[in-house]
Amino acid sequence: MAKQIVKLDDAPLNKFHYKMTALTFGGHFTDGYVLGMIGIALTLLTPQLDLSPFWIGLIGSSALIGIFLGSLILGRVSDLIGRQKVFALNFLIIILASILQFFADSAIELVVLRILIGFGLGGDYSVGHTMLAEILPRRHRGPILGSFSVIWTLGFVLATVVGYSLLQVGPEAWRWMLSSAALPGLIIFIMRIGTPESPRWLVNQGRVDEARQIVRKHIGQSIILDDEMPVETKGNFADLFSKKMRKRTAFNCIFYLCIVLPYFAIYTFLPTILGIMGINGNFGADLLLYVMLVIGSLLGILFTIKLSTRAFLNGAFIFLSVSLLLLSLLPSGSSILMITIFIAFTLIMSAVCNLTASIPPESFPTSHRSSGVGLATSFSRIGSAAGTFLLPISISNFGIQHSMLALTGVLIIGTIVSLAWAPETKSLSLDHASDTTNDQESSTKINTSGGA
């Protein structure tokens, strides 16, 4: 009896899907670890190197600056030369720069090294999301891509635990904190050696036979490529701003920025912010909110499964805007109410971050997917870097209330853009989801079917 022929978008999950998911998770874990550790390290760095608010903000945001550059540059490189090369080699940069942090003796050295780390991580964002989206079946694509937030948050929380544990080493403990990121980086680099190229990218380059061989070897003998046909010309980066794609490009850049800018600004300096707001900050209070980040990211997977993409994104933006506005206006003596709202804010903020991993890869065609994801990631990270850099300066000059109101304004902008432009990508084939002509059609379909 002949085997049933199944398209790549409808293939069942197998060991290869799980392996590639785990390897991509490793990049997100490392990113969360790197960004989570710097907040604790700065408590030692500030008095030891006599850092001003300028240098505190610059060191705190330097990895984000690197992610901006890496996402933008390596995302485009990946569309030109393939996903696999960047996916396998970018962690070399992360490992070497992480180790060299141990020997840094000045603020400027740390800034440069952390920009390099961010550069490697930025490439992983643009390529890892893209590569995984191009092999996952449509039914599981959203929940799996969204679950990256869980792993990122675990890395972020583990950095907090490790960082506080290393404080007893003494004033030089920051060297061990920052260089410890080399260990997960080395493990991931070794495990990624030998991973295959994305079959969709190969098809887009006209290398259909190679793509078929990879699909048969790793996904199944009865699995065929989807209807995507090779193109005769390479996509140009400028196409992202063409009339056909510019709304998708603008939406992905803006919604992503409006989520992660408040996230990084607030949680990079969480102990400081809690203290200024009158909430007694200690390791237990900080850890409680970090645990809420983990729980929230798990909640985000459930929302991704149960809700339409638009309903989840729009509802989260509205809730976050109202919550942060309340936190900005409440008097500092309202500790119990403030911590309750902060916990709710943390849960939903962490949950909606899942969509930053799932929406961009589904929004762009194969010829521009890595470039589009890279651009959205880089735009979000340069905004996050600016927010993280400016927050301590803003708090110092204008106070916590005005600083939180400014972050509330960012969330309100995200709400408006999301309500106006967010596409519906849930349960669509990758080709259909990335086709901009289907925005209105898919949105209408979701609304009339109740969002399932």
Short mmCIF file of C-alpha atoms in Angstrom, two decimals:
data_model
loop_
_atom_site.label_atom_id
_atom_site.label_comp_id
_atom_site.label_asym_id
_atom_site.label_seq_id
_atom_site.Cartn_x
_atom_site.Cartn_y
_atom_site.Cartn_z
CA MET A 1 0.00 0.00 0.00
CA ALA A 2 1.44 3.40 -1.02
CA LYS A 3 2.31 5.84 1.71
CA GLN A 4 0.16 8.94 2.02
CA ILE A 5 1.91 12.02 0.64
CA VAL A 6 2.01 14.89 3.15
CA LYS A 7 3.14 18.48 2.61
CA LEU A 8 5.97 19.91 4.71
CA ASP A 9 3.53 22.32 6.40
CA ASP A 10 1.40 19.39 7.57
CA ALA A 11 4.15 16.91 8.52
CA PRO A 12 3.97 15.28 11.96
CA LEU A 13 6.50 16.37 14.56
CA ASN A 14 9.53 14.08 14.79
CA LYS A 15 12.97 13.91 16.43
CA PHE A 16 14.46 16.33 13.91
CA HIS A 17 11.90 19.02 14.77
CA TYR A 18 12.60 18.53 18.48
CA LYS A 19 16.36 18.67 17.95
CA MET A 20 16.24 21.89 15.91
CA THR A 21 13.85 23.39 18.48
CA ALA A 22 16.25 22.53 21.32
CA LEU A 23 19.22 24.00 19.45
CA THR A 24 17.33 27.22 18.79
CA PHE A 25 16.15 27.30 22.41
CA GLY A 26 19.82 27.26 23.39
CA GLY A 27 20.36 30.60 21.71
CA HIS A 28 17.44 32.15 23.56
CA PHE A 29 18.57 30.69 26.88
CA THR A 30 22.00 32.26 26.38
CA ASP A 31 20.46 35.61 25.43
CA GLY A 32 18.31 35.64 28.57
CA TYR A 33 21.32 34.65 30.66
CA VAL A 34 23.55 37.37 29.19
CA LEU A 35 20.96 40.12 29.61
CA GLY A 36 19.81 38.94 33.04
CA MET A 37 23.31 38.83 34.49
CA ILE A 38 24.29 42.41 33.70
CA GLY A 39 21.83 43.95 36.18
CA ILE A 40 23.47 42.12 39.11
CA ALA A 41 27.00 42.62 37.79
CA LEU A 42 26.39 46.36 37.61
CA THR A 43 25.84 46.48 41.38
CA LEU A 44 29.53 45.54 41.74
CA LEU A 45 30.80 47.33 38.65
CA THR A 46 29.33 50.71 39.57
CA PRO A 47 31.40 51.38 42.73
CA GLN A 48 34.47 49.49 41.52
CA LEU A 49 34.81 51.39 38.24
CA ASP A 50 33.11 54.54 39.59
CA LEU A 51 30.47 54.45 36.86
CA SER A 52 28.29 57.45 36.09
CA PRO A 53 24.62 57.01 35.04
CA PHE A 54 25.86 57.41 31.45
CA TRP A 55 28.19 54.39 31.68
CA ILE A 56 25.69 52.37 33.70
CA GLY A 57 23.13 52.85 30.93
CA LEU A 58 25.65 52.19 28.17
CA ILE A 59 26.97 48.96 29.69
CA GLY A 60 23.42 47.81 30.43
CA SER A 61 22.33 48.46 26.84
CA SER A 62 25.51 47.43 24.97
CA ALA A 63 24.41 43.84 24.30
CA LEU A 64 21.15 45.22 22.90
CA ILE A 65 23.13 47.49 20.57
CA GLY A 66 25.01 44.40 19.41
CA ILE A 67 21.76 42.51 18.84
CA PHE A 68 20.58 45.42 16.68
CA LEU A 69 23.69 45.14 14.49
CA GLY A 70 23.78 41.34 14.41
CA SER A 71 20.10 40.96 13.54
CA LEU A 72 20.31 43.49 10.75
CA ILE A 73 23.58 42.31 9.20
CA LEU A 74 23.49 38.56 9.78
CA GLY A 75 19.79 38.39 8.92
CA ARG A 76 20.57 39.74 5.46
CA VAL A 77 23.64 37.51 5.13
CA SER A 78 21.46 34.51 5.95
CA ASP A 79 19.08 35.30 3.09
CA LEU A 80 22.06 35.50 0.73
CA ILE A 81 24.30 32.58 1.73
CA GLY A 82 21.95 30.34 3.73
CA ARG A 83 20.68 29.84 7.25
CA GLN A 84 22.96 27.00 8.34
CA LYS A 85 26.31 28.81 8.19
CA VAL A 86 25.18 31.66 10.43
CA PHE A 87 23.25 29.27 12.70
CA ALA A 88 26.38 27.16 13.28
CA LEU A 89 29.09 29.80 13.55
CA ASN A 90 27.62 32.83 15.33
CA PHE A 91 28.23 31.29 18.75
CA LEU A 92 31.99 31.45 18.22
CA ILE A 93 31.73 35.22 18.63
CA ILE A 94 29.63 34.83 21.79
CA ILE A 95 32.03 32.35 23.39
CA LEU A 96 35.19 34.36 22.75
CA ALA A 97 33.73 37.72 23.80
CA SER A 98 32.21 36.18 26.96
CA ILE A 99 35.58 34.79 28.05
CA LEU A 100 37.36 38.10 27.36
CA GLN A 101 34.96 39.90 29.73
CA PHE A 102 36.83 38.26 32.60
CA PHE A 103 39.93 40.28 31.70
CA ALA A 104 38.20 43.64 31.07
CA ASP A 105 39.57 46.55 33.10
CA SER A 106 37.46 49.47 31.90
CA ALA A 107 33.90 50.39 31.03
CA ILE A 108 34.72 50.87 27.35
CA GLU A 109 36.21 47.36 27.10
CA LEU A 110 33.04 45.88 28.57
CA VAL A 111 30.88 47.88 26.18
CA VAL A 112 32.82 46.62 23.14
CA LEU A 113 32.81 42.99 24.28
CA ARG A 114 29.10 43.04 25.09
CA ILE A 115 28.33 44.58 21.71
CA LEU A 116 30.16 41.60 20.15
CA ILE A 117 28.15 39.16 22.27
CA GLY A 118 24.97 40.91 21.21
CA PHE A 119 26.09 40.77 17.57
CA GLY A 120 26.25 36.97 17.74
CA LEU A 121 22.94 36.75 19.58
CA GLY A 122 21.31 39.07 17.04
CA GLY A 123 22.27 36.71 14.25
CA ASP A 124 20.70 33.89 16.23
CA TYR A 125 17.43 35.77 16.55
CA SER A 126 17.09 36.40 12.84
CA VAL A 127 18.34 33.00 11.70
CA GLY A 128 17.09 30.71 14.48
CA HIS A 129 13.47 31.90 14.29
CA THR A 130 13.58 31.80 10.50
CA MET A 131 15.13 28.35 10.21
CA LEU A 132 12.72 26.79 12.67
CA ALA A 133 9.66 28.47 11.14
CA GLU A 134 10.66 27.05 7.76
CA ILE A 135 10.60 23.42 8.95
CA LEU A 136 7.84 23.36 11.57
CA PRO A 137 4.32 22.24 10.60
CA ARG A 138 1.70 24.97 10.72
CA ARG A 139 -0.25 23.38 13.58
CA HIS A 140 2.69 23.56 15.96
CA ARG A 141 4.57 26.58 14.60
CA GLY A 142 2.95 29.29 16.77
CA PRO A 143 3.12 27.47 20.14
CA ILE A 144 6.70 26.25 19.58
CA LEU A 145 8.03 29.59 18.38
CA GLY A 146 6.15 31.31 21.17
CA SER A 147 7.69 29.02 23.78
CA PHE A 148 11.08 30.60 23.12
CA SER A 149 10.01 33.18 25.68
CA VAL A 150 9.91 30.46 28.34
CA ILE A 151 13.50 29.43 27.67
CA TRP A 152 14.68 33.04 27.45
CA THR A 153 13.05 33.78 30.79
CA LEU A 154 14.60 30.67 32.37
CA GLY A 155 18.00 31.92 31.26
CA PHE A 156 17.20 35.37 32.65
CA VAL A 157 16.07 33.93 36.01
CA LEU A 158 19.02 31.51 36.24
CA ALA A 159 21.36 34.45 35.72
CA THR A 160 19.72 36.13 38.72
CA VAL A 161 20.22 33.06 40.90
CA VAL A 162 23.82 32.50 39.75
CA GLY A 163 24.60 36.19 40.07
CA TYR A 164 23.36 36.46 43.64
CA SER A 165 25.23 33.24 44.51
CA LEU A 166 28.48 34.66 43.15
CA LEU A 167 28.19 37.90 45.12
CA GLN A 168 29.95 36.19 48.04
CA VAL A 169 33.08 35.80 45.92
CA GLY A 170 33.81 39.48 46.50
CA PRO A 171 34.04 42.70 44.48
CA GLU A 172 35.64 40.86 41.54
CA ALA A 173 32.69 38.46 41.25
CA TRP A 174 31.35 40.39 38.25
CA ARG A 175 34.15 38.88 36.14
CA TRP A 176 32.91 35.35 36.86
CA MET A 177 29.30 36.43 36.37
CA LEU A 178 29.82 37.87 32.91
CA SER A 179 32.27 35.26 31.60
CA SER A 180 30.05 32.35 32.74
CA ALA A 181 27.94 32.82 29.58
CA ALA A 182 30.75 31.10 27.65
CA LEU A 183 29.72 27.71 29.09
CA PRO A 184 26.21 27.43 27.59
CA GLY A 185 27.56 29.05 24.43
CA LEU A 186 30.19 26.32 24.02
CA ILE A 187 27.65 23.53 24.54
CA ILE A 188 25.30 25.00 21.93
CA PHE A 189 28.10 25.57 19.41
CA ILE A 190 29.22 21.95 19.59
CA MET A 191 25.67 20.62 19.25
CA ARG A 192 24.92 22.79 16.21
CA ILE A 193 27.79 21.42 14.13
CA GLY A 194 26.38 19.42 11.22
CA THR A 195 22.85 20.85 11.17
CA PRO A 196 21.31 20.86 7.66
CA GLU A 197 20.29 23.84 5.55
CA SER A 198 16.70 25.07 5.49
CA PRO A 199 14.88 23.24 2.66
CA ARG A 200 12.69 26.28 1.94
CA TRP A 201 15.77 28.45 1.46
CA LEU A 202 17.23 25.84 -0.90
CA VAL A 203 14.01 25.78 -2.93
CA ASN A 204 14.09 29.57 -3.12
CA GLN A 205 17.60 29.32 -4.56
CA GLY A 206 16.51 26.78 -7.18
CA ARG A 207 18.27 23.88 -5.40
CA VAL A 208 15.12 21.77 -5.25
CA ASP A 209 16.81 18.35 -5.31
CA GLU A 210 18.96 19.22 -2.28
CA ALA A 211 15.88 20.45 -0.46
CA ARG A 212 14.00 17.23 -1.21
CA GLN A 213 16.90 15.13 0.07
CA ILE A 214 16.96 17.02 3.38
CA VAL A 215 13.20 16.70 3.80
CA ARG A 216 13.27 12.97 3.08
CA LYS A 217 16.24 12.33 5.34
CA HIS A 218 15.19 14.37 8.34
CA ILE A 219 11.40 14.72 8.18
CA GLY A 220 10.08 11.70 6.28
CA GLN A 221 10.16 9.80 3.01
CA SER A 222 6.52 10.59 2.30
CA ILE A 223 6.90 14.33 3.02
CA ILE A 224 6.95 16.65 0.01
CA LEU A 225 7.84 20.31 -0.31
CA ASP A 226 4.98 22.80 -0.33
CA ASP A 227 3.83 24.72 -3.39
CA GLU A 228 6.59 27.28 -3.02
CA MET A 229 8.53 27.59 -6.30
CA PRO A 230 12.12 28.78 -6.83
CA VAL A 231 12.64 32.39 -7.82
CA GLU A 232 14.98 33.50 -10.56
CA THR A 233 16.17 36.68 -8.83
CA LYS A 234 17.36 37.27 -5.30
CA GLY A 235 15.17 39.42 -3.08
CA ASN A 236 16.59 42.86 -2.31
CA PHE A 237 16.61 44.30 1.18
CA ALA A 238 14.83 47.37 -0.20
CA ASP A 239 11.84 45.15 -1.08
CA LEU A 240 10.91 45.18 2.62
CA PHE A 241 9.92 48.83 2.11
CA SER A 242 8.04 48.31 -1.16
CA LYS A 243 4.35 49.13 -1.40
CA LYS A 244 3.51 45.43 -1.09
CA MET A 245 5.49 44.76 2.09
CA ARG A 246 5.98 48.06 3.88
CA LYS A 247 2.94 47.72 6.16
CA ARG A 248 4.07 44.28 7.31
CA THR A 249 7.59 45.59 7.83
CA ALA A 250 6.42 48.64 9.78
CA PHE A 251 4.04 46.61 11.93
CA ASN A 252 6.67 44.01 12.88
CA CYS A 253 9.24 46.68 13.74
CA ILE A 254 6.86 48.81 15.81
CA PHE A 255 4.95 46.11 17.72
CA TYR A 256 8.19 44.31 18.58
CA LEU A 257 9.81 47.56 19.77
CA CYS A 258 6.81 48.56 21.87
CA ILE A 259 6.90 45.25 23.75
CA VAL A 260 10.59 44.79 24.43
CA LEU A 261 11.56 48.43 25.13
CA PRO A 262 9.55 48.58 28.39
CA TYR A 263 10.52 44.97 29.16
CA PHE A 264 14.28 45.53 29.08
CA ALA A 265 14.13 49.01 30.59
CA ILE A 266 12.11 47.81 33.59
CA TYR A 267 13.60 44.38 34.29
CA THR A 268 17.24 45.29 33.70
CA PHE A 269 16.97 47.74 36.60
CA LEU A 270 14.21 45.96 38.54
CA PRO A 271 15.83 46.15 42.02
CA THR A 272 16.43 49.89 41.61
CA ILE A 273 12.92 50.56 40.31
CA LEU A 274 11.24 48.61 43.12
CA GLY A 275 13.23 50.52 45.71
CA ILE A 276 12.38 53.92 44.24
CA MET A 277 8.69 52.97 44.01
CA GLY A 278 8.69 52.23 47.75
CA ILE A 279 8.47 48.45 47.42
CA ASN A 280 10.98 46.87 49.79
CA GLY A 281 13.39 45.23 47.38
CA ASN A 282 15.42 42.15 48.27
CA PHE A 283 16.42 38.93 46.58
CA GLY A 284 13.11 37.28 47.54
CA ALA A 285 10.97 40.07 46.05
CA ASP A 286 13.08 40.20 42.90
CA LEU A 287 12.98 36.43 42.51
CA LEU A 288 9.18 36.40 42.94
CA LEU A 289 8.78 38.75 39.98
CA TYR A 290 11.30 36.77 37.93
CA VAL A 291 9.32 33.58 38.68
CA MET A 292 6.24 35.44 37.47
CA LEU A 293 8.12 36.02 34.19
CA VAL A 294 8.50 32.25 33.80
CA ILE A 295 4.86 31.57 34.69
CA GLY A 296 3.78 34.33 32.32
CA SER A 297 5.73 32.85 29.43
CA LEU A 298 4.03 29.50 30.05
CA LEU A 299 0.70 31.32 30.14
CA GLY A 300 1.62 32.84 26.78
CA ILE A 301 1.81 29.37 25.20
CA LEU A 302 -1.75 28.68 26.37
CA PHE A 303 -2.95 32.02 24.98
CA THR A 304 -1.22 31.26 21.67
CA ILE A 305 -3.12 27.99 21.42
CA LYS A 306 -6.51 29.26 22.59
CA LEU A 307 -6.68 32.76 21.10
CA SER A 308 -6.24 34.23 17.66
CA THR A 309 -2.98 36.08 17.15
CA ARG A 310 -4.74 39.44 16.91
CA ALA A 311 -6.91 38.89 19.99
CA PHE A 312 -3.89 37.91 22.09
CA LEU A 313 -1.71 40.80 20.93
CA ASN A 314 -4.37 43.51 21.11
CA GLY A 315 -5.68 42.40 24.50
CA ALA A 316 -2.18 42.23 25.97
CA PHE A 317 -1.24 45.71 24.76
CA ILE A 318 -4.39 47.23 26.26
CA PHE A 319 -3.87 45.47 29.60
CA LEU A 320 -0.18 46.45 29.81
CA SER A 321 -0.90 50.08 28.97
CA VAL A 322 -3.53 50.38 31.70
CA SER A 323 -1.42 48.51 34.27
CA LEU A 324 1.72 50.60 33.77
CA LEU A 325 -0.35 53.80 33.82
CA LEU A 326 -1.72 52.79 37.23
CA LEU A 327 1.78 51.96 38.49
CA SER A 328 2.94 55.37 37.33
CA LEU A 329 0.18 57.28 39.11
CA LEU A 330 -0.26 55.36 42.38
CA PRO A 331 1.38 56.93 45.47
CA SER A 332 4.52 55.19 46.73
CA GLY A 333 2.83 54.11 49.95
CA SER A 334 0.43 51.72 48.15
CA SER A 335 2.87 48.81 48.38
CA ILE A 336 0.40 45.91 48.37
CA LEU A 337 -1.65 47.29 45.48
CA MET A 338 1.47 48.21 43.54
CA ILE A 339 3.08 44.79 43.89
CA THR A 340 -0.23 43.14 42.88
CA ILE A 341 -0.43 45.24 39.72
CA PHE A 342 3.29 44.70 39.07
CA ILE A 343 2.80 40.92 39.29
CA ALA A 344 -0.14 41.07 36.84
CA PHE A 345 1.87 43.35 34.54
CA THR A 346 4.81 40.93 34.69
CA LEU A 347 2.64 37.92 33.84
CA ILE A 348 1.08 39.51 30.75
CA MET A 349 4.29 41.20 29.62
CA SER A 350 6.08 37.85 29.69
CA ALA A 351 3.15 36.12 27.99
CA VAL A 352 2.92 38.52 25.04
CA CYS A 353 6.67 38.32 24.48
CA ASN A 354 5.92 34.88 22.99
CA LEU A 355 4.45 36.63 19.96
CA THR A 356 7.71 38.43 19.20
CA ALA A 357 9.13 35.03 18.25
CA SER A 358 6.16 33.74 16.26
CA ILE A 359 4.73 36.69 14.32
CA PRO A 360 7.84 38.00 12.44
CA PRO A 361 8.89 34.67 10.83
CA GLU A 362 5.33 34.14 9.65
CA SER A 363 5.05 37.66 8.20
CA PHE A 364 7.67 37.54 5.43
CA PRO A 365 8.22 35.34 2.34
CA THR A 366 11.22 32.97 2.22
CA SER A 367 13.27 35.29 0.00
CA HIS A 368 13.07 38.03 2.66
CA ARG A 369 12.22 36.11 5.84
CA SER A 370 15.56 36.29 7.62
CA SER A 371 16.07 39.90 6.52
CA GLY A 372 12.58 40.83 7.73
CA VAL A 373 12.98 39.05 11.06
CA GLY A 374 16.43 40.57 11.41
CA LEU A 375 15.15 44.08 10.70
CA ALA A 376 12.28 43.75 13.19
CA THR A 377 14.63 42.35 15.83
CA SER A 378 17.26 45.02 15.23
CA PHE A 379 14.67 47.80 15.34
CA SER A 380 13.33 46.47 18.62
CA ARG A 381 16.79 46.10 20.14
CA ILE A 382 18.08 49.53 19.22
CA GLY A 383 14.92 50.94 20.80
CA SER A 384 15.43 48.70 23.84
CA ALA A 385 19.07 49.78 24.04
CA ALA A 386 17.98 53.43 23.97
CA GLY A 387 15.36 52.79 26.65
CA THR A 388 17.78 50.87 28.87
CA PHE A 389 20.46 53.53 28.40
CA LEU A 390 18.10 56.44 29.09
CA LEU A 391 16.10 54.98 31.99
CA PRO A 392 18.68 55.55 34.78
CA ILE A 393 19.35 59.02 33.37
CA SER A 394 15.61 59.75 33.18
CA ILE A 395 14.99 58.53 36.73
CA SER A 396 17.91 60.64 37.97
CA ASN A 397 16.66 63.82 36.23
CA PHE A 398 12.87 63.48 36.04
CA GLY A 399 11.92 60.90 38.66
CA ILE A 400 10.35 57.47 38.52
CA GLN A 401 6.78 58.67 37.80
CA HIS A 402 7.61 60.55 34.62
CA SER A 403 9.91 57.73 33.48
CA MET A 404 7.13 55.15 33.89
CA LEU A 405 4.67 57.44 32.09
CA ALA A 406 7.06 57.62 29.15
CA LEU A 407 7.17 53.80 28.99
CA THR A 408 3.35 53.79 29.19
CA GLY A 409 3.32 55.99 26.10
CA VAL A 410 5.39 53.39 24.25
CA LEU A 411 2.82 50.70 25.11
CA ILE A 412 -0.04 52.94 23.94
CA ILE A 413 1.68 53.39 20.57
CA GLY A 414 1.99 49.60 20.33
CA THR A 415 -1.72 49.25 21.10
CA ILE A 416 -2.71 51.62 18.30
CA VAL A 417 -0.43 50.00 15.72
CA SER A 418 -1.52 46.49 16.71
CA LEU A 419 -5.23 47.33 16.47
CA ALA A 420 -4.70 48.86 13.03
CA TRP A 421 -2.17 46.56 11.34
CA ALA A 422 -1.69 43.22 13.11
CA PRO A 423 -2.13 40.34 10.62
CA GLU A 424 -3.77 37.06 11.52
CA THR A 425 -1.28 34.21 11.03
CA LYS A 426 -2.65 31.45 13.23
CA SER A 427 -3.02 27.99 11.63
CA LEU A 428 -2.10 29.27 8.14
CA SER A 429 0.51 27.67 5.91
CA LEU A 430 3.77 29.61 5.93
CA ASP A 431 3.20 30.75 2.33
CA HIS A 432 -0.34 31.94 3.12
CA ALA A 433 0.66 33.64 6.38
CA SER A 434 3.44 35.60 4.66
CA ASP A 435 1.25 36.67 1.72
CA THR A 436 0.33 40.29 2.40
CA THR A 437 -2.68 40.13 0.06
CA ASN A 438 -4.36 37.78 2.54
CA ASP A 439 -4.27 40.16 5.52
CA GLN A 440 -7.89 41.25 5.24
CA GLU A 441 -9.11 37.80 4.23
CA SER A 442 -7.48 36.00 7.16
CA SER A 443 -8.57 38.69 9.62
CA THR A 444 -12.19 38.39 8.49
CA LYS A 445 -12.00 34.60 8.69
CA ILE A 446 -10.74 34.68 12.28
CA ASN A 447 -13.32 37.23 13.38
CA THR A 448 -16.23 35.26 11.95
CA SER A 449 -14.98 31.96 13.40
CA GLY A 450 -14.56 33.25 16.93
CA GLY A 451 -10.76 33.33 16.92
CA ALA A 452 -10.21 29.58 17.07
#
